[in-house]
Coordinates of C-alpha atoms in Angstrom, one line a residue:
M1 CA 173.3 34.8 155.4
D2 CA 174.9 34.1 152.1
A3 CA 174.5 36.3 148.9
E4 CA 171.7 34.1 147.6
A5 CA 169.7 34.5 150.8
Y6 CA 170.1 38.3 150.6
R7 CA 168.9 38.3 147.0
A8 CA 165.9 36.2 147.9
Q9 CA 165.0 38.8 150.6
I10 CA 165.3 41.6 148.0
Y11 CA 162.9 39.9 145.7
E12 CA 160.6 39.3 148.7
I13 CA 160.7 43.0 149.6
F14 CA 159.7 44.2 146.1
T15 CA 157.1 41.5 145.5
P16 CA 154.2 42.3 148.0
P17 CA 151.7 44.8 146.4
I18 CA 150.5 46.0 149.8
E19 CA 153.4 48.3 150.5
D20 CA 154.2 51.6 148.8
V21 CA 157.3 52.1 146.7
E22 CA 159.0 54.3 149.3
T23 CA 158.7 51.7 152.0
R24 CA 160.1 49.0 149.7
I25 CA 163.1 51.2 148.8
D26 CA 163.8 52.0 152.5
R27 CA 163.8 48.3 153.3
G28 CA 166.0 47.6 150.3
L29 CA 168.5 50.2 151.5
E30 CA 168.6 48.8 155.0
L31 CA 169.2 45.3 153.7
G32 CA 171.9 46.5 151.3
T33 CA 173.9 48.2 154.1
E34 CA 173.7 45.0 156.1
Y35 CA 174.8 42.8 153.2
L36 CA 177.6 45.1 152.0
D37 CA 178.7 46.0 155.5
L38 CA 178.5 49.7 154.6
S39 CA 177.1 52.5 156.9
V40 CA 175.2 54.6 154.3
G41 CA 172.5 53.7 151.7
F42 CA 170.7 56.3 149.6
F43 CA 168.3 56.7 146.7
T44 CA 168.6 59.8 144.5
R45 CA 166.8 61.7 141.8
I46 CA 169.2 62.9 139.1
T47 CA 168.7 65.8 136.7
A48 CA 171.1 67.3 134.2
E49 CA 172.5 69.7 136.8
S50 CA 171.8 68.3 140.3
Q51 CA 171.5 65.3 142.6
E52 CA 168.7 65.2 145.2
I53 CA 168.5 62.6 148.0
L54 CA 165.0 61.2 148.1
Q55 CA 165.6 58.4 150.7
A56 CA 168.5 57.4 152.9
V57 CA 169.6 55.2 155.8
G58 CA 172.6 56.0 157.9
D59 CA 173.9 59.0 159.9
H60 CA 175.9 60.9 157.3
P61 CA 175.0 64.6 157.7
L62 CA 175.0 65.4 154.0
I63 CA 173.2 62.3 152.9
Q64 CA 169.7 62.8 154.2
P65 CA 166.3 63.0 152.5
G66 CA 165.8 66.5 150.9
A67 CA 169.5 67.3 150.6
S68 CA 170.9 68.2 147.2
C69 CA 174.0 69.3 145.5
P70 CA 175.4 70.0 142.0
L71 CA 175.8 66.9 140.0
D72 CA 179.5 67.6 139.4
E73 CA 180.0 67.4 143.2
A74 CA 178.2 64.1 143.6
Y75 CA 179.7 60.6 143.6
C76 CA 176.7 59.6 141.3
R77 CA 177.9 61.8 138.4
R78 CA 179.8 58.9 136.8
T79 CA 177.3 56.3 138.0
V80 CA 174.5 57.4 135.6
E81 CA 176.8 57.3 132.6
L82 CA 177.6 53.6 133.0
E83 CA 175.5 50.5 132.1
S84 CA 176.9 48.5 135.0
P85 CA 177.3 49.5 138.6
L86 CA 180.2 51.8 139.6
A87 CA 182.2 50.2 142.4
I88 CA 185.0 52.1 144.2
Q89 CA 187.1 50.5 146.9
D90 CA 188.9 53.7 147.8
A91 CA 187.6 57.0 146.5
N92 CA 190.8 58.9 147.5
I93 CA 192.8 57.2 144.8
S94 CA 189.9 56.7 142.2
S95 CA 189.6 58.8 139.0
A96 CA 185.9 58.0 138.8
V97 CA 185.1 60.5 141.5
S98 CA 186.0 64.2 141.4
E99 CA 188.2 65.7 144.1
T100 CA 185.4 68.2 144.9
A101 CA 183.0 65.2 145.6
V102 CA 185.6 63.6 147.9
R103 CA 186.2 66.8 149.8
T104 CA 182.5 67.5 150.1
F105 CA 181.2 64.1 151.2
D106 CA 184.5 62.5 152.4
L107 CA 183.4 58.9 151.6
G108 CA 186.0 56.2 151.2
A109 CA 184.0 53.3 149.7
Y110 CA 181.2 53.7 147.2
I111 CA 179.0 51.4 145.0
G112 CA 176.0 52.6 143.0
A113 CA 173.8 51.7 140.0
K114 CA 171.5 53.9 137.9
V115 CA 167.7 53.6 138.2
S116 CA 165.7 53.8 134.9
V117 CA 161.9 54.4 134.7
D118 CA 160.3 53.7 131.3
G119 CA 163.6 53.9 129.6
V120 CA 164.6 57.3 131.2
I121 CA 167.2 57.8 133.8
H122 CA 165.5 58.5 137.1
G123 CA 168.3 58.4 139.6
T124 CA 170.6 56.0 141.5
V125 CA 170.7 53.5 144.3
C126 CA 174.0 53.9 146.2
F127 CA 175.8 52.5 149.2
A128 CA 178.9 54.0 150.9
D129 CA 181.1 54.3 154.0
D130 CA 183.4 56.9 155.5
D131 CA 186.4 54.5 155.2
P132 CA 187.8 52.7 152.2
R133 CA 187.2 49.0 151.9
N134 CA 190.0 46.6 152.5
R135 CA 188.8 44.5 149.5
S136 CA 187.2 45.1 146.2
F137 CA 183.4 44.7 145.6
T138 CA 182.7 41.2 144.3
D139 CA 180.6 40.5 141.2
A140 CA 177.8 39.2 143.5
E141 CA 177.8 42.5 145.5
Q142 CA 177.7 44.5 142.3
F143 CA 174.8 42.4 141.0
F144 CA 173.0 42.8 144.3
V145 CA 173.1 46.6 144.0
E146 CA 172.1 46.5 140.3
L147 CA 169.2 44.2 141.3
I148 CA 167.9 46.8 143.9
A149 CA 168.2 49.5 141.2
R150 CA 166.2 47.5 138.7
L151 CA 163.5 46.4 141.1
S152 CA 163.2 50.0 142.3
G153 CA 162.8 51.3 138.8
Q154 CA 160.2 48.6 138.0
A155 CA 158.3 49.5 141.2
L156 CA 158.3 53.2 140.2
E157 CA 157.0 52.2 136.7
R158 CA 154.2 50.3 138.3
Q159 CA 153.4 53.1 140.6
T160 CA 153.4 55.6 137.8
Y161 CA 151.1 53.3 135.7
E162 CA 148.7 52.8 138.6
R163 CA 148.5 56.5 139.3
Q164 CA 147.9 57.2 135.6
L165 CA 145.3 54.5 135.6
T166 CA 143.6 55.9 138.8
R167 CA 143.6 59.4 137.3
R168 CA 142.1 58.0 134.0
E169 CA 139.5 56.1 135.9
E170 CA 138.7 59.3 137.9
R171 CA 138.4 61.3 134.7
L172 CA 136.2 58.6 133.2
N173 CA 134.0 58.5 136.3
E174 CA 133.8 62.3 136.3
Q175 CA 132.9 62.3 132.6
E176 CA 130.3 59.6 133.2
E177 CA 128.8 61.6 136.0
I178 CA 128.7 64.7 133.8
Y179 CA 127.1 62.6 131.0
R180 CA 124.6 61.1 133.4
A181 CA 123.7 64.6 134.8
V182 CA 123.2 66.0 131.3
V183 CA 121.1 63.1 130.3
D184 CA 119.0 63.1 133.5
S185 CA 118.4 66.8 133.2
N186 CA 117.5 66.6 129.5
F187 CA 113.9 66.5 128.3
D188 CA 114.8 63.7 126.0
S189 CA 115.3 60.1 127.0
V190 CA 118.5 58.3 126.2
F191 CA 118.7 54.5 125.5
R192 CA 121.6 52.2 124.6
A193 CA 121.3 48.8 123.3
D194 CA 123.8 46.1 122.2
T195 CA 124.1 44.8 118.7
D196 CA 121.6 42.1 119.5
G197 CA 118.9 44.6 120.3
V198 CA 119.0 44.3 124.2
F199 CA 118.8 47.4 126.3
T200 CA 122.1 48.1 128.2
Y201 CA 121.1 51.6 129.5
A202 CA 118.1 53.9 130.0
S203 CA 118.1 57.4 131.4
E204 CA 116.0 58.3 134.4
S205 CA 113.5 60.2 132.1
V206 CA 112.2 56.9 130.8
R207 CA 109.9 56.7 133.8
E208 CA 107.9 59.6 132.5
L209 CA 108.0 58.6 128.9
L210 CA 107.3 54.8 129.1
D211 CA 106.5 54.2 132.8
Y212 CA 109.5 51.8 133.1
S213 CA 112.3 52.2 135.6
P214 CA 115.7 52.4 134.0
A215 CA 116.7 49.1 135.7
G216 CA 113.5 47.5 134.6
L217 CA 114.5 48.0 130.9
V218 CA 118.1 47.0 131.1
G219 CA 118.4 43.4 129.9
Q220 CA 115.1 43.6 128.0
P221 CA 114.9 43.4 124.2
I222 CA 114.0 46.7 122.6
T223 CA 111.1 45.1 120.9
I224 CA 109.3 45.3 124.3
T225 CA 108.5 48.9 123.4
Y226 CA 107.1 48.2 119.9
P227 CA 103.3 48.1 119.7
D228 CA 102.8 46.1 116.6
A229 CA 104.5 44.3 113.7
E230 CA 104.5 47.4 111.5
A231 CA 106.5 49.3 114.1
T232 CA 108.8 46.4 114.5
D233 CA 109.6 46.2 110.7
W234 CA 110.1 50.0 110.6
A235 CA 112.5 49.9 113.6
R236 CA 114.4 46.9 112.2
E237 CA 115.1 48.8 109.0
K238 CA 116.4 51.9 111.0
I239 CA 118.5 49.7 113.3
T240 CA 120.1 47.9 110.4
Q241 CA 121.0 51.4 109.0
I242 CA 122.7 52.3 112.3
L243 CA 124.6 49.0 112.5
N244 CA 125.9 49.8 109.0
G245 CA 127.5 53.0 110.5
E246 CA 124.8 55.5 109.4
P247 CA 122.8 57.7 111.8
A248 CA 119.0 57.3 111.5
E249 CA 116.0 59.5 112.3
V250 CA 112.3 58.8 112.5
R251 CA 109.4 61.1 113.3
D252 CA 106.1 60.1 115.0
F253 CA 107.3 56.6 115.8
P254 CA 104.9 54.8 118.1
L255 CA 106.2 53.3 121.4
E256 CA 104.2 51.2 123.8
T257 CA 104.4 52.1 127.5
K258 CA 104.6 49.5 130.3
F259 CA 100.8 49.7 130.7
G260 CA 100.0 49.4 127.0
S261 CA 99.3 53.0 125.9
I262 CA 100.9 54.5 122.8
V263 CA 103.4 57.4 122.9
Y264 CA 104.5 59.0 119.6
S265 CA 108.1 60.0 119.5
D266 CA 110.9 61.5 117.4
I267 CA 114.0 59.3 117.5
R268 CA 117.6 59.7 116.4
G269 CA 120.0 56.8 116.6
V270 CA 123.8 56.7 116.2
P271 CA 126.3 53.9 116.4
I272 CA 128.8 53.5 119.3
Y273 CA 132.2 52.2 118.2
D274 CA 134.8 50.3 120.1
G275 CA 136.8 53.1 121.7
S276 CA 140.2 51.3 121.1
V277 CA 139.8 51.6 117.4
P278 CA 141.0 54.9 115.9
D279 CA 138.3 57.0 114.1
S280 CA 140.0 56.6 110.7
Q281 CA 140.0 52.8 110.9
R282 CA 136.5 52.2 112.2
T283 CA 134.2 49.9 110.2
P284 CA 130.7 48.6 111.0
D285 CA 132.4 45.5 112.5
D286 CA 133.7 47.8 115.3
I287 CA 130.2 48.9 116.4
V288 CA 129.5 47.6 119.9
E289 CA 126.2 49.4 120.8
I290 CA 123.7 51.8 119.4
Q291 CA 122.5 55.0 121.2
L292 CA 118.9 56.4 120.8
M293 CA 117.8 59.9 121.7
V294 CA 114.0 59.8 122.1
R295 CA 111.8 62.9 122.4
D296 CA 108.1 62.7 123.2
A297 CA 106.3 64.1 120.2
S298 CA 102.7 63.6 121.4
D299 CA 102.1 67.3 122.1
R300 CA 103.5 68.4 118.7
R301 CA 101.6 65.6 116.9
Q302 CA 98.3 66.7 118.6
R303 CA 99.0 70.4 117.9
E304 CA 99.8 69.7 114.2
G305 CA 96.7 67.5 114.0
M306 CA 94.6 70.4 115.3
I307 CA 96.2 72.9 112.9
S308 CA 95.7 70.5 110.0
V309 CA 92.0 70.2 110.8
I310 CA 91.6 73.9 111.1
N311 CA 93.5 74.4 107.8
R312 CA 91.2 71.8 106.0
V313 CA 88.1 73.5 107.3
L314 CA 89.4 77.0 106.4
R315 CA 90.5 75.8 102.9
H316 CA 87.1 74.1 102.4
N317 CA 85.2 77.3 103.3
V318 CA 87.5 79.6 101.3
R319 CA 87.1 77.4 98.2
N320 CA 83.3 77.3 98.5
E321 CA 83.0 81.1 99.2
M322 CA 85.6 82.1 96.5
G323 CA 83.9 79.8 94.0
I324 CA 80.6 81.7 94.6
I325 CA 82.4 85.1 94.3
R326 CA 84.1 84.1 91.1
G327 CA 81.0 82.7 89.6
Y328 CA 78.9 85.8 90.2
A329 CA 81.8 88.1 89.1
E330 CA 82.0 86.2 85.8
L331 CA 78.3 86.7 85.3
L332 CA 78.6 90.4 86.0
A333 CA 81.6 90.8 83.7
D334 CA 79.5 89.5 80.8
E335 CA 76.6 91.8 81.6
L336 CA 78.2 95.1 82.7
S337 CA 79.6 97.9 80.6
E338 CA 83.3 98.0 79.7
E339 CA 84.6 99.9 82.7
N340 CA 82.5 97.9 85.2
A341 CA 83.3 94.7 83.4
E342 CA 87.0 95.4 84.0
R343 CA 86.3 95.7 87.8
A344 CA 84.4 92.4 87.7
D345 CA 87.4 90.8 86.0
L346 CA 89.6 92.1 88.9
I347 CA 87.2 90.4 91.3
C348 CA 87.5 87.2 89.3
A349 CA 91.3 87.3 89.2
A350 CA 91.5 87.9 93.0
A351 CA 89.1 85.0 93.7
T352 CA 91.1 82.8 91.4
R353 CA 94.3 83.7 93.1
L354 CA 92.9 82.9 96.5
L355 CA 91.6 79.6 95.2
N356 CA 95.1 78.8 93.8
L357 CA 96.6 79.9 97.1
S358 CA 94.3 77.5 99.0
E359 CA 95.4 74.7 96.8
S360 CA 99.1 75.6 97.2
A361 CA 98.6 75.6 101.0
Q362 CA 97.2 72.1 100.8
Q363 CA 100.1 70.9 98.7
I364 CA 102.6 72.5 101.0
E365 CA 101.0 70.8 104.0
Q366 CA 100.9 67.4 102.3
N367 CA 104.5 67.7 101.2
R368 CA 106.0 69.5 104.2
D369 CA 108.5 66.7 104.9
T370 CA 109.3 65.9 101.2
S371 CA 110.6 67.9 98.3
S372 CA 108.0 68.8 95.6
E373 CA 108.7 67.5 92.1
L374 CA 109.7 70.7 90.4
E375 CA 109.1 71.1 86.6
P376 CA 110.2 73.5 83.9
L377 CA 108.1 76.6 83.7
D378 CA 108.5 79.8 81.7
V379 CA 108.1 82.7 84.2
V380 CA 107.9 85.4 81.5
P381 CA 104.1 84.9 80.8
L382 CA 103.5 84.8 84.5
V383 CA 105.2 88.1 85.1
E384 CA 103.5 89.8 82.1
R385 CA 100.1 88.6 83.4
I386 CA 100.9 89.9 86.9
A387 CA 102.0 93.3 85.5
S388 CA 98.8 93.6 83.4
E389 CA 96.6 92.8 86.4
C390 CA 98.4 95.3 88.6
E391 CA 98.1 98.0 86.0
L392 CA 94.3 97.5 86.1
R393 CA 94.4 97.7 89.9
Y394 CA 96.6 100.8 90.0
P395 CA 96.0 102.7 86.8
D396 CA 98.1 105.7 87.9
D397 CA 101.2 103.6 88.5
S398 CA 103.9 102.8 86.0
I399 CA 104.8 99.1 85.8
L400 CA 107.5 98.2 83.3
V401 CA 108.7 94.7 82.4
D402 CA 112.1 94.1 81.0
A403 CA 112.4 90.4 80.1
P404 CA 113.7 88.0 77.4
E405 CA 111.3 86.1 75.2
T406 CA 111.5 83.1 77.6
A407 CA 113.0 82.4 80.9
V408 CA 112.5 78.8 82.0
A409 CA 112.9 78.0 85.7
K410 CA 112.6 74.7 87.5
T411 CA 109.7 75.6 89.8
L412 CA 105.9 75.1 90.2
P413 CA 102.9 77.2 89.2
R414 CA 102.4 78.5 92.7
I415 CA 105.4 80.8 92.2
E416 CA 103.0 83.1 90.4
T417 CA 101.4 83.9 93.7
A418 CA 104.8 84.8 95.3
L419 CA 105.7 87.1 92.4
F420 CA 102.3 88.7 92.4
E421 CA 102.7 89.6 96.1
L422 CA 106.0 91.3 95.3
V423 CA 104.7 93.4 92.3
D424 CA 101.5 94.2 94.1
N425 CA 103.4 95.3 97.2
A426 CA 105.7 97.5 95.1
A427 CA 102.7 99.1 93.3
K428 CA 100.7 99.6 96.5
H429 CA 103.5 101.0 98.7
G430 CA 105.8 102.6 96.2
G431 CA 105.8 106.3 95.3
D432 CA 102.7 108.3 94.6
P433 CA 102.2 107.4 91.9
A434 CA 104.6 104.3 92.0
S435 CA 107.2 103.5 89.4
V436 CA 107.8 99.7 89.4
D437 CA 110.3 97.9 87.3
V438 CA 110.3 94.1 86.9
E439 CA 113.4 92.7 85.4
I440 CA 114.1 89.0 84.4
E441 CA 117.6 87.8 83.9
E442 CA 119.0 84.3 83.2
T443 CA 122.3 83.0 84.5
D444 CA 123.9 79.5 84.4
R445 CA 122.3 78.7 87.7
W446 CA 119.3 81.0 88.3
I447 CA 116.4 82.7 86.7
V448 CA 116.4 86.0 88.5
V449 CA 113.2 88.1 88.9
R450 CA 114.0 91.6 90.4
V451 CA 111.1 93.9 91.4
S452 CA 112.1 97.5 92.3
D453 CA 110.2 100.6 93.2
D454 CA 110.9 104.2 94.2
G455 CA 109.1 104.0 97.5
P456 CA 110.5 104.6 101.0
G457 CA 111.9 101.1 101.3
L458 CA 111.1 98.2 103.5
P459 CA 110.9 98.5 107.2
E460 CA 113.4 96.4 109.2
L461 CA 110.8 93.9 110.4
E462 CA 109.6 93.2 106.9
R463 CA 113.1 93.2 105.5
A464 CA 114.2 90.6 108.1
M465 CA 111.1 88.5 107.6
L466 CA 111.5 88.4 103.8
V467 CA 115.1 87.1 104.2
T468 CA 114.6 84.7 107.1
G469 CA 110.9 83.9 107.0
K470 CA 110.4 84.9 110.6
E471 CA 106.9 86.3 111.0
T472 CA 105.9 88.2 114.1
P473 CA 102.7 89.7 115.5
L474 CA 104.0 93.1 114.3
V475 CA 104.2 91.8 110.7
H476 CA 100.7 92.2 109.1
G477 CA 99.2 93.6 106.0
Q478 CA 102.2 94.4 103.8
G479 CA 104.4 92.0 105.7
L480 CA 102.1 89.0 105.6
G481 CA 102.2 89.1 101.8
L482 CA 106.0 89.1 101.9
W483 CA 106.0 86.4 104.5
L484 CA 103.9 84.3 102.0
T485 CA 106.4 85.2 99.2
Y486 CA 109.3 83.9 101.3
W487 CA 107.7 80.5 102.1
L488 CA 106.4 80.0 98.6
V489 CA 109.8 80.7 97.1
T490 CA 111.5 78.4 99.7
T491 CA 109.2 75.5 98.8
V492 CA 110.4 75.6 95.2
D493 CA 114.1 75.7 96.2
G494 CA 114.4 79.4 95.4
E495 CA 116.0 82.3 97.3
T496 CA 115.0 85.8 98.2
E497 CA 117.2 88.8 98.8
V498 CA 116.5 92.5 99.6
L499 CA 118.8 94.9 97.6
D500 CA 119.3 98.7 98.0
A501 CA 120.8 100.5 95.0
D502 CA 120.3 103.7 93.1
A503 CA 117.8 105.1 95.7
R504 CA 115.4 102.3 94.8
T505 CA 114.3 99.3 96.8
A506 CA 114.6 96.0 95.0
I507 CA 113.6 92.5 96.0
E508 CA 115.2 89.7 94.1
V509 CA 113.8 86.2 93.7
R510 CA 116.1 83.5 92.3
L511 CA 114.7 80.3 90.9
P512 CA 116.9 77.4 89.9
T513 CA 117.3 76.6 86.1
P514 CA 116.4 73.1 84.8
C515 CA 120.0 72.2 83.9

């Protein structure tokens, strides 16, 4: 065969995708020894310090797969430094090969070219013989060796890429399986839909939630789960928000099951972006899907409804009974002697406070998902009124108020109930008799009301409850009032804190200022 026919065979060897790289290189080495009429062909891996034979054809004892030597003792040392092949007709008289290499391998003729993979030197493709050649290597022969080296490098690049791609696919499959396992084991249902509002995925838990199979929903418009036009309009508004790049949440959203019944749900939706776009460059145009986390809220809705009914009945009865108590107490206050009239006034004040508390509870329930509209309110008259009432309740106690002429907070009238609970608690559970100090301070940000006493201090349960609002079955009596204080202060954007200083227990309420 002529040189062109051998080159055609080399291209054919490295073209079929069905063979692995090692087999192709072996076939290339065999064809090269035949074409060049040399007895040895080998493929190496070169590092900064050594040469390792990876594949070889021929019977040379030192040139076999797995053999290695220092790079300075190898014929290939000079090969990796050149851009073109290194061709040596007689190594015994060539300066391109070290004397040590010639003594070690005793090769007369040598031709080799470097192999690069992704721009980095990987090794060499070489051919050699024990005896020198009687003629120089031609340009065609040098091109042939360089062609094998280039095709080998390209084959290794493809192999590396395919292995990386396989590993990436394996990791993606593993992550997808983990994601699916998490989703399937979650109490929530997960849905994905494209930007046209068509389901592309539904988790297994959709069967229990909506009576659909996951496959039965994929390809269906998400409107199939909307029971009416009002729900459709509401959902369209939230989906538009998600497609603009903003997460959206809804509570108590009605969904229609496959058989026409209604399920109320809490839903959170987020956009899914094209993964090829970096986070810093993403815009709404890069959103490819939306993901919805759906939780069945039917039990919670039923429970809240039951509690709401109980609360309404309780408040109705409290208002009626307290109205009667206050009415008769006012009559008695007008008819009794001074000392007994004061006691009747205490009954009136207690009844009024319970009525106000009932109204506050109603307001809190009605506005539990929204912030109340706070208003400027001077807390000094509230505190002075509370102190006067507690002095009547506990005549042996000392209750002192240290306050400026005015201290206007941004709050609501129900804060009086919270402050009363603190002062009443200090007077009731302080020393015997109790010494209670109520201080009011104004800062740039807060109106601070500090109630301190010389009692034994707050037990840990009550202390934790007042700071976190966590009420337990062990918290009752004293603690229930503090629990009420915490929640009332919280509903007006205030804060509570327990302080220990100078052997006195102090509870601090901070209310925001209007500015």
